[in-house]
PDB file of C-alpha atoms in Angstrom:
ATOM      1  CA  ALA K 186      86.096 -49.320 131.666  1.00  0.00           C
ATOM      2  CA  GLN K 187      84.685 -52.278 129.786  1.00  0.00           C
ATOM      3  CA  LYS K 188      87.303 -54.008 127.705  1.00  0.00           C
ATOM      4  CA  ILE K 189      84.781 -55.821 125.543  1.00  0.00           C
ATOM      5  CA  THR K 190      81.366 -54.429 124.716  1.00  0.00           C
ATOM      6  CA  GLN K 191      78.567 -56.386 123.110  1.00  0.00           C
ATOM      7  CA  THR K 192      75.658 -54.014 122.707  1.00  0.00           C
ATOM      8  CA  GLN K 193      73.058 -56.510 121.495  1.00  0.00           C
ATOM      9  CA  PRO K 194      71.623 -58.524 124.397  1.00  0.00           C
ATOM     10  CA  GLY K 195      69.471 -60.507 121.976  1.00  0.00           C
ATOM     11  CA  MET K 196      69.066 -60.973 118.244  1.00  0.00           C
ATOM     12  CA  PHE K 197      66.631 -62.763 115.982  1.00  0.00           C
ATOM     13  CA  VAL K 198      67.451 -63.960 112.489  1.00  0.00           C
ATOM     14  CA  GLN K 199      65.498 -65.899 109.908  1.00  0.00           C
ATOM     15  CA  GLU K 200      66.877 -69.280 108.951  1.00  0.00           C
ATOM     16  CA  LYS K 201      69.226 -69.123 105.924  1.00  0.00           C
ATOM     17  CA  GLU K 202      69.844 -65.402 106.361  1.00  0.00           C
ATOM     18  CA  ALA K 203      73.086 -63.799 107.492  1.00  0.00           C
ATOM     19  CA  VAL K 204      73.465 -62.079 110.851  1.00  0.00           C
ATOM     20  CA  THR K 205      76.083 -59.791 112.343  1.00  0.00           C
ATOM     21  CA  LEU K 206      76.880 -59.792 116.051  1.00  0.00           C
ATOM     22  CA  ASP K 207      78.625 -56.654 117.233  1.00  0.00           C
ATOM     23  CA  CYS K 208      81.725 -56.431 119.392  1.00  0.00           C
ATOM     24  CA  THR K 209      83.880 -53.452 120.264  1.00  0.00           C
ATOM     25  CA  TYR K 210      87.009 -53.606 122.359  1.00  0.00           C
ATOM     26  CA  ASP K 211      89.289 -51.301 124.263  1.00  0.00           C
ATOM     27  CA  THR K 212      93.009 -51.816 124.595  1.00  0.00           C
ATOM     28  CA  SER K 213      96.211 -49.847 124.432  1.00  0.00           C
ATOM     29  CA  ASP K 214      98.261 -52.927 123.582  1.00  0.00           C
ATOM     30  CA  GLN K 215      99.575 -53.304 120.052  1.00  0.00           C
ATOM     31  CA  SER K 216      99.506 -57.067 120.300  1.00  0.00           C
ATOM     32  CA  TYR K 217      96.183 -58.665 121.126  1.00  0.00           C
ATOM     33  CA  GLY K 218      93.832 -61.365 119.965  1.00  0.00           C
ATOM     34  CA  LEU K 219      90.085 -61.415 119.489  1.00  0.00           C
ATOM     35  CA  PHE K 220      87.959 -64.500 119.850  1.00  0.00           C
ATOM     36  CA  TRP K 221      84.365 -65.540 119.407  1.00  0.00           C
ATOM     37  CA  TYR K 222      82.835 -68.396 121.345  1.00  0.00           C
ATOM     38  CA  LYS K 223      79.440 -70.052 121.092  1.00  0.00           C
ATOM     39  CA  GLN K 224      77.649 -71.330 124.166  1.00  0.00           C
ATOM     40  CA  PRO K 225      74.598 -73.479 123.419  1.00  0.00           C
ATOM     41  CA  SER K 226      72.013 -74.247 126.054  1.00  0.00           C
ATOM     42  CA  SER K 227      74.028 -77.291 127.101  1.00  0.00           C
ATOM     43  CA  GLY K 228      76.618 -74.889 128.494  1.00  0.00           C
ATOM     44  CA  GLU K 229      79.894 -75.773 126.822  1.00  0.00           C
ATOM     45  CA  MET K 230      82.087 -73.064 125.329  1.00  0.00           C
ATOM     46  CA  ILE K 231      82.781 -73.702 121.665  1.00  0.00           C
ATOM     47  CA  PHE K 232      85.583 -71.784 119.940  1.00  0.00           C
ATOM     48  CA  LEU K 233      84.469 -70.281 116.633  1.00  0.00           C
ATOM     49  CA  ILE K 234      87.066 -67.914 115.245  1.00  0.00           C
ATOM     50  CA  TYR K 235      90.224 -65.947 116.067  1.00  0.00           C
ATOM     51  CA  GLN K 236      91.695 -62.686 114.779  1.00  0.00           C
ATOM     52  CA  GLY K 237      95.148 -61.477 115.707  1.00  0.00           C
ATOM     53  CA  SER K 238      95.825 -57.759 115.890  1.00  0.00           C
ATOM     54  CA  TYR K 239      98.523 -58.037 113.230  1.00  0.00           C
ATOM     55  CA  ASP K 240      96.439 -60.123 110.859  1.00  0.00           C
ATOM     56  CA  GLU K 241      95.744 -58.127 107.723  1.00  0.00           C
ATOM     57  CA  GLN K 242      93.036 -60.398 106.409  1.00  0.00           C
ATOM     58  CA  ASN K 243      89.703 -60.906 108.125  1.00  0.00           C
ATOM     59  CA  ALA K 244      89.470 -64.368 109.658  1.00  0.00           C
ATOM     60  CA  THR K 245      87.044 -66.872 108.198  1.00  0.00           C
ATOM     61  CA  GLU K 246      86.015 -70.337 109.383  1.00  0.00           C
ATOM     62  CA  GLY K 247      83.320 -71.956 107.317  1.00  0.00           C
ATOM     63  CA  ARG K 248      80.109 -69.963 107.791  1.00  0.00           C
ATOM     64  CA  TYR K 249      81.780 -67.675 110.327  1.00  0.00           C
ATOM     65  CA  SER K 250      83.745 -64.588 109.425  1.00  0.00           C
ATOM     66  CA  LEU K 251      85.141 -61.829 111.558  1.00  0.00           C
ATOM     67  CA  ASN K 252      84.782 -58.274 110.315  1.00  0.00           C
ATOM     68  CA  PHE K 253      87.879 -56.713 111.887  1.00  0.00           C
ATOM     69  CA  GLN K 254      88.060 -52.927 111.810  1.00  0.00           C
ATOM     70  CA  LYS K 255      91.158 -52.039 113.791  1.00  0.00           C
ATOM     71  CA  ALA K 256      90.782 -48.276 113.695  1.00  0.00           C
ATOM     72  CA  ARG K 257      87.238 -48.566 115.018  1.00  0.00           C
ATOM     73  CA  LYS K 258      88.272 -51.259 117.489  1.00  0.00           C
ATOM     74  CA  SER K 259      85.500 -53.516 116.354  1.00  0.00           C
ATOM     75  CA  ALA K 260      85.453 -57.245 115.719  1.00  0.00           C
ATOM     76  CA  ASN K 261      81.990 -58.200 114.540  1.00  0.00           C
ATOM     77  CA  LEU K 262      81.046 -61.820 113.923  1.00  0.00           C
ATOM     78  CA  VAL K 263      79.165 -62.568 110.735  1.00  0.00           C
ATOM     79  CA  ILE K 264      77.282 -65.849 110.488  1.00  0.00           C
ATOM     80  CA  SER K 265      76.143 -66.639 106.965  1.00  0.00           C
ATOM     81  CA  ALA K 266      73.218 -68.894 106.058  1.00  0.00           C
ATOM     82  CA  SER K 267      71.952 -69.192 109.638  1.00  0.00           C
ATOM     83  CA  GLN K 268      70.800 -72.577 110.833  1.00  0.00           C
ATOM     84  CA  LEU K 269      68.486 -73.515 113.698  1.00  0.00           C
ATOM     85  CA  GLY K 270      71.487 -74.998 115.471  1.00  0.00           C
ATOM     86  CA  ASP K 271      73.101 -71.572 115.576  1.00  0.00           C
ATOM     87  CA  SER K 272      70.663 -70.543 118.318  1.00  0.00           C
ATOM     88  CA  ALA K 273      72.937 -69.955 121.295  1.00  0.00           C
ATOM     89  CA  MET K 274      74.747 -67.340 123.350  1.00  0.00           C
ATOM     90  CA  TYR K 275      77.739 -65.798 121.583  1.00  0.00           C
ATOM     91  CA  PHE K 276      80.663 -64.265 123.418  1.00  0.00           C
ATOM     92  CA  CYS K 277      83.342 -61.954 122.118  1.00  0.00           C
ATOM     93  CA  ALA K 278      86.619 -62.099 124.029  1.00  0.00           C
ATOM     94  CA  MET K 279      90.041 -60.474 123.947  1.00  0.00           C
ATOM     95  CA  ARG K 280      93.517 -61.495 124.991  1.00  0.00           C
ATOM     96  CA  GLU K 281      96.062 -58.732 125.527  1.00  0.00           C
ATOM     97  CA  GLY K 282      99.637 -59.775 124.835  1.00  0.00           C
ATOM     98  CA  TYR K 283     100.414 -63.506 124.874  1.00  0.00           C
ATOM     99  CA  GLY K 284      99.762 -66.175 127.447  1.00  0.00           C
ATOM    100  CA  ASN K 285      97.271 -64.005 129.221  1.00  0.00           C
ATOM    101  CA  LYS K 286      93.686 -64.412 130.285  1.00  0.00           C
ATOM    102  CA  LEU K 287      90.692 -63.902 128.061  1.00  0.00           C
ATOM    103  CA  VAL K 288      88.330 -61.068 128.930  1.00  0.00           C
ATOM    104  CA  PHE K 289      84.755 -61.654 127.830  1.00  0.00           C
ATOM    105  CA  GLY K 290      81.907 -59.443 126.791  1.00  0.00           C
ATOM    106  CA  ALA K 291      78.412 -59.855 128.221  1.00  0.00           C
ATOM    107  CA  GLY K 292      77.282 -61.966 125.305  1.00  0.00           C
ATOM    108  CA  THR K 293      74.513 -61.869 122.705  1.00  0.00           C
ATOM    109  CA  ILE K 294      71.703 -64.407 122.622  1.00  0.00           C
ATOM    110  CA  LEU K 295      70.934 -65.377 119.043  1.00  0.00           C
ATOM    111  CA  ARG K 296      67.661 -67.022 118.108  1.00  0.00           C
ATOM    112  CA  VAL K 297      67.225 -68.449 114.616  1.00  0.00           C
ATOM    113  CA  LYS K 298      63.625 -68.599 113.414  1.00  0.00           C
ATOM    114  CA  SER K 299      62.328 -71.181 110.958  1.00  0.00           C
TER     115      SER K 299
ATOM    116  CA  ASP V 104      85.888 -84.190 124.012  1.00  0.00           C
ATOM    117  CA  SER V 105      87.745 -80.865 124.100  1.00  0.00           C
ATOM    118  CA  GLY V 106      90.754 -82.373 125.854  1.00  0.00           C
ATOM    119  CA  VAL V 107      90.140 -80.393 129.053  1.00  0.00           C
ATOM    120  CA  THR V 108      88.463 -82.514 131.705  1.00  0.00           C
ATOM    121  CA  GLN V 109      86.490 -81.023 134.540  1.00  0.00           C
ATOM    122  CA  THR V 110      85.009 -82.970 137.415  1.00  0.00           C
ATOM    123  CA  PRO V 111      82.433 -83.164 138.742  1.00  0.00           C
ATOM    124  CA  LYS V 112      79.953 -81.968 136.117  1.00  0.00           C
ATOM    125  CA  HIS V 113      77.330 -81.144 138.688  1.00  0.00           C
ATOM    126  CA  LEU V 114      77.582 -80.391 142.381  1.00  0.00           C
ATOM    127  CA  ILE V 115      74.849 -79.568 144.847  1.00  0.00           C
ATOM    128  CA  THR V 116      75.885 -78.540 148.327  1.00  0.00           C
ATOM    129  CA  ALA V 117      74.653 -76.567 151.301  1.00  0.00           C
ATOM    130  CA  THR V 118      75.625 -73.101 152.418  1.00  0.00           C
ATOM    131  CA  GLY V 119      78.718 -73.000 154.579  1.00  0.00           C
ATOM    132  CA  GLN V 120      80.226 -76.093 152.986  1.00  0.00           C
ATOM    133  CA  ARG V 121      83.507 -76.478 151.117  1.00  0.00           C
ATOM    134  CA  VAL V 122      83.957 -78.047 147.671  1.00  0.00           C
ATOM    135  CA  THR V 123      86.828 -78.795 145.332  1.00  0.00           C
ATOM    136  CA  LEU V 124      86.565 -78.556 141.572  1.00  0.00           C
ATOM    137  CA  ARG V 125      89.132 -80.360 139.487  1.00  0.00           C
ATOM    138  CA  CYS V 126      90.551 -79.619 136.052  1.00  0.00           C
ATOM    139  CA  SER V 127      92.916 -81.618 133.868  1.00  0.00           C
ATOM    140  CA  PRO V 128      94.283 -79.469 131.045  1.00  0.00           C
ATOM    141  CA  ARG V 129      94.766 -80.551 127.459  1.00  0.00           C
ATOM    142  CA  SER V 130      97.942 -82.529 126.964  1.00  0.00           C
ATOM    143  CA  GLY V 131     100.911 -80.185 126.563  1.00  0.00           C
ATOM    144  CA  ASP V 132      99.137 -77.092 127.853  1.00  0.00           C
ATOM    145  CA  LEU V 133     100.943 -75.392 130.719  1.00  0.00           C
ATOM    146  CA  SER V 134      98.438 -72.654 131.522  1.00  0.00           C
ATOM    147  CA  VAL V 135      95.173 -73.192 133.345  1.00  0.00           C
ATOM    148  CA  TYR V 136      92.525 -70.526 133.771  1.00  0.00           C
ATOM    149  CA  TRP V 137      89.448 -70.590 135.992  1.00  0.00           C
ATOM    150  CA  TYR V 138      86.288 -68.677 135.165  1.00  0.00           C
ATOM    151  CA  GLN V 139      82.983 -68.236 136.946  1.00  0.00           C
ATOM    152  CA  GLN V 140      79.817 -67.744 134.921  1.00  0.00           C
ATOM    153  CA  SER V 141      76.766 -66.483 136.761  1.00  0.00           C
ATOM    154  CA  LEU V 142      73.600 -64.861 135.454  1.00  0.00           C
ATOM    155  CA  ASP V 143      74.297 -61.472 136.997  1.00  0.00           C
ATOM    156  CA  GLN V 144      78.094 -61.302 136.573  1.00  0.00           C
ATOM    157  CA  GLY V 145      78.636 -62.967 133.227  1.00  0.00           C
ATOM    158  CA  LEU V 146      81.959 -64.727 132.598  1.00  0.00           C
ATOM    159  CA  GLN V 147      84.446 -63.584 135.203  1.00  0.00           C
ATOM    160  CA  PHE V 148      88.115 -64.512 135.257  1.00  0.00           C
ATOM    161  CA  LEU V 149      89.162 -65.909 138.617  1.00  0.00           C
ATOM    162  CA  ILE V 150      92.765 -67.022 138.438  1.00  0.00           C
ATOM    163  CA  GLN V 151      95.501 -68.313 136.107  1.00  0.00           C
ATOM    164  CA  TYR V 152      98.293 -70.791 136.754  1.00  0.00           C
ATOM    165  CA  TYR V 153     101.257 -71.390 134.524  1.00  0.00           C
ATOM    166  CA  ASN V 154     103.370 -74.496 135.076  1.00  0.00           C
ATOM    167  CA  GLY V 155     102.510 -74.628 138.754  1.00  0.00           C
ATOM    168  CA  GLU V 156     102.873 -70.937 139.521  1.00  0.00           C
ATOM    169  CA  GLU V 157     100.118 -68.387 139.975  1.00  0.00           C
ATOM    170  CA  ARG V 158     100.340 -65.970 137.078  1.00  0.00           C
ATOM    171  CA  ALA V 159      97.306 -63.726 137.268  1.00  0.00           C
ATOM    172  CA  LYS V 160      94.477 -63.101 139.657  1.00  0.00           C
ATOM    173  CA  GLY V 161      91.080 -61.727 138.840  1.00  0.00           C
ATOM    174  CA  ASN V 162      87.913 -61.280 140.822  1.00  0.00           C
ATOM    175  CA  ILE V 163      88.523 -64.228 143.092  1.00  0.00           C
ATOM    176  CA  LEU V 164      87.047 -64.092 146.569  1.00  0.00           C
ATOM    177  CA  GLU V 165      89.218 -64.743 149.605  1.00  0.00           C
ATOM    178  CA  ARG V 166      87.027 -67.777 150.334  1.00  0.00           C
ATOM    179  CA  PHE V 167      88.246 -69.265 147.065  1.00  0.00           C
ATOM    180  CA  SER V 168      91.700 -70.668 146.416  1.00  0.00           C
ATOM    181  CA  ALA V 169      93.358 -72.656 143.685  1.00  0.00           C
ATOM    182  CA  GLN V 170      96.535 -74.507 142.898  1.00  0.00           C
ATOM    183  CA  GLN V 171      98.206 -76.296 140.025  1.00  0.00           C
ATOM    184  CA  PHE V 172      99.987 -79.533 140.745  1.00  0.00           C
ATOM    185  CA  PRO V 173     103.218 -80.936 139.213  1.00  0.00           C
ATOM    186  CA  ASP V 174     101.175 -83.078 136.815  1.00  0.00           C
ATOM    187  CA  LEU V 175      99.548 -79.773 135.708  1.00  0.00           C
ATOM    188  CA  HIS V 176      96.046 -80.563 136.881  1.00  0.00           C
ATOM    189  CA  SER V 177      94.432 -77.800 138.867  1.00  0.00           C
ATOM    190  CA  GLU V 178      91.952 -77.595 141.683  1.00  0.00           C
ATOM    191  CA  LEU V 179      89.685 -74.738 142.678  1.00  0.00           C
ATOM    192  CA  ASN V 180      88.627 -74.780 146.302  1.00  0.00           C
ATOM    193  CA  LEU V 181      85.502 -72.922 147.337  1.00  0.00           C
ATOM    194  CA  SER V 182      84.785 -72.593 151.044  1.00  0.00           C
ATOM    195  CA  SER V 183      82.095 -71.097 153.292  1.00  0.00           C
ATOM    196  CA  LEU V 184      79.778 -71.357 150.339  1.00  0.00           C
ATOM    197  CA  GLU V 185      76.978 -68.859 149.884  1.00  0.00           C
ATOM    198  CA  LEU V 186      73.891 -68.974 147.699  1.00  0.00           C
ATOM    199  CA  GLY V 187      75.515 -66.412 145.414  1.00  0.00           C
ATOM    200  CA  ASP V 188      78.358 -68.797 144.635  1.00  0.00           C
ATOM    201  CA  SER V 189      75.969 -70.886 142.557  1.00  0.00           C
ATOM    202  CA  ALA V 190      77.371 -70.696 139.050  1.00  0.00           C
ATOM    203  CA  LEU V 191      78.986 -72.551 136.195  1.00  0.00           C
ATOM    204  CA  TYR V 192      82.729 -72.825 136.774  1.00  0.00           C
ATOM    205  CA  PHE V 193      84.912 -73.263 133.725  1.00  0.00           C
ATOM    206  CA  CYS V 194      88.486 -74.312 133.420  1.00  0.00           C
ATOM    207  CA  ALA V 195      90.425 -73.513 130.244  1.00  0.00           C
ATOM    208  CA  SER V 196      93.951 -74.342 129.184  1.00  0.00           C
ATOM    209  CA  SER V 197      96.380 -72.949 126.656  1.00  0.00           C
ATOM    210  CA  GLN V 198      99.847 -73.595 125.287  1.00  0.00           C
ATOM    211  CA  GLN V 199     102.834 -71.403 126.009  1.00  0.00           C
ATOM    212  CA  GLY V 200     102.870 -68.651 123.401  1.00  0.00           C
ATOM    213  CA  GLY V 201      99.860 -70.097 121.704  1.00  0.00           C
ATOM    214  CA  TYR V 202      96.681 -68.241 120.986  1.00  0.00           C
ATOM    215  CA  GLY V 203      94.205 -71.045 121.459  1.00  0.00           C
ATOM    216  CA  TYR V 204      92.216 -71.599 124.611  1.00  0.00           C
ATOM    217  CA  THR V 205      90.390 -74.866 125.181  1.00  0.00           C
ATOM    218  CA  PHE V 206      87.518 -74.901 127.624  1.00  0.00           C
ATOM    219  CA  GLY V 207      86.276 -77.781 129.677  1.00  0.00           C
ATOM    220  CA  SER V 208      82.592 -78.562 129.848  1.00  0.00           C
ATOM    221  CA  GLY V 209      82.292 -76.831 133.210  1.00  0.00           C
ATOM    222  CA  THR V 210      81.142 -77.708 136.706  1.00  0.00           C
ATOM    223  CA  ARG V 211      77.681 -76.510 137.590  1.00  0.00           C
ATOM    224  CA  LEU V 212      77.635 -75.673 141.281  1.00  0.00           C
ATOM    225  CA  THR V 213      74.358 -75.215 143.082  1.00  0.00           C
ATOM    226  CA  VAL V 214      74.429 -73.992 146.668  1.00  0.00           C
ATOM    227  CA  VAL V 215      71.199 -74.577 148.562  1.00  0.00           C
TER     228      VAL V 215
END
């Protein structure tokens, strides 16, 4: 079974608008972490935001926020005020327990239109 | 600079050959992870080392092997290369008990 599911292969958003990238996960662990990474066309993996399973507040980092719904096992990334530079592939990932590997979803390609 | 150094950045080699990819983790990080990113398989976890010991194994082919040295750098060896091994290979490192993972810029391997 897929541990991380990203159902949107591609998304378009108008510049300056907000966009939500979906991510659902599957785990039986009580302790886990959820991550979002950005991969621009240059290829590097850029860490965006982290949410721990015990965190009560949704994580925020600048224009990025994570809409964490534990009961639904979803961890959607919200990008506010989209910029042209946000055009990239976005990956959702999960770590079960501590010190363990990250498991990645298939990714969502985001294109920001001017 | 993320702090994780991968060399070389690009590698072009012929089928049947053997290559070695190198990774130096961020200072203080004991864990090293190797990932393969290809168009058809996405980001696949290959193997993890922690302080010189193999900790977890993923979808790593028998033709592939890795090790982590006492200075904590790691090498991924790919042998009997096939066209399908063409991919972007990432190394990431993390601290013990920490939640952050730092990725290197990757090695793009092209097998011709």
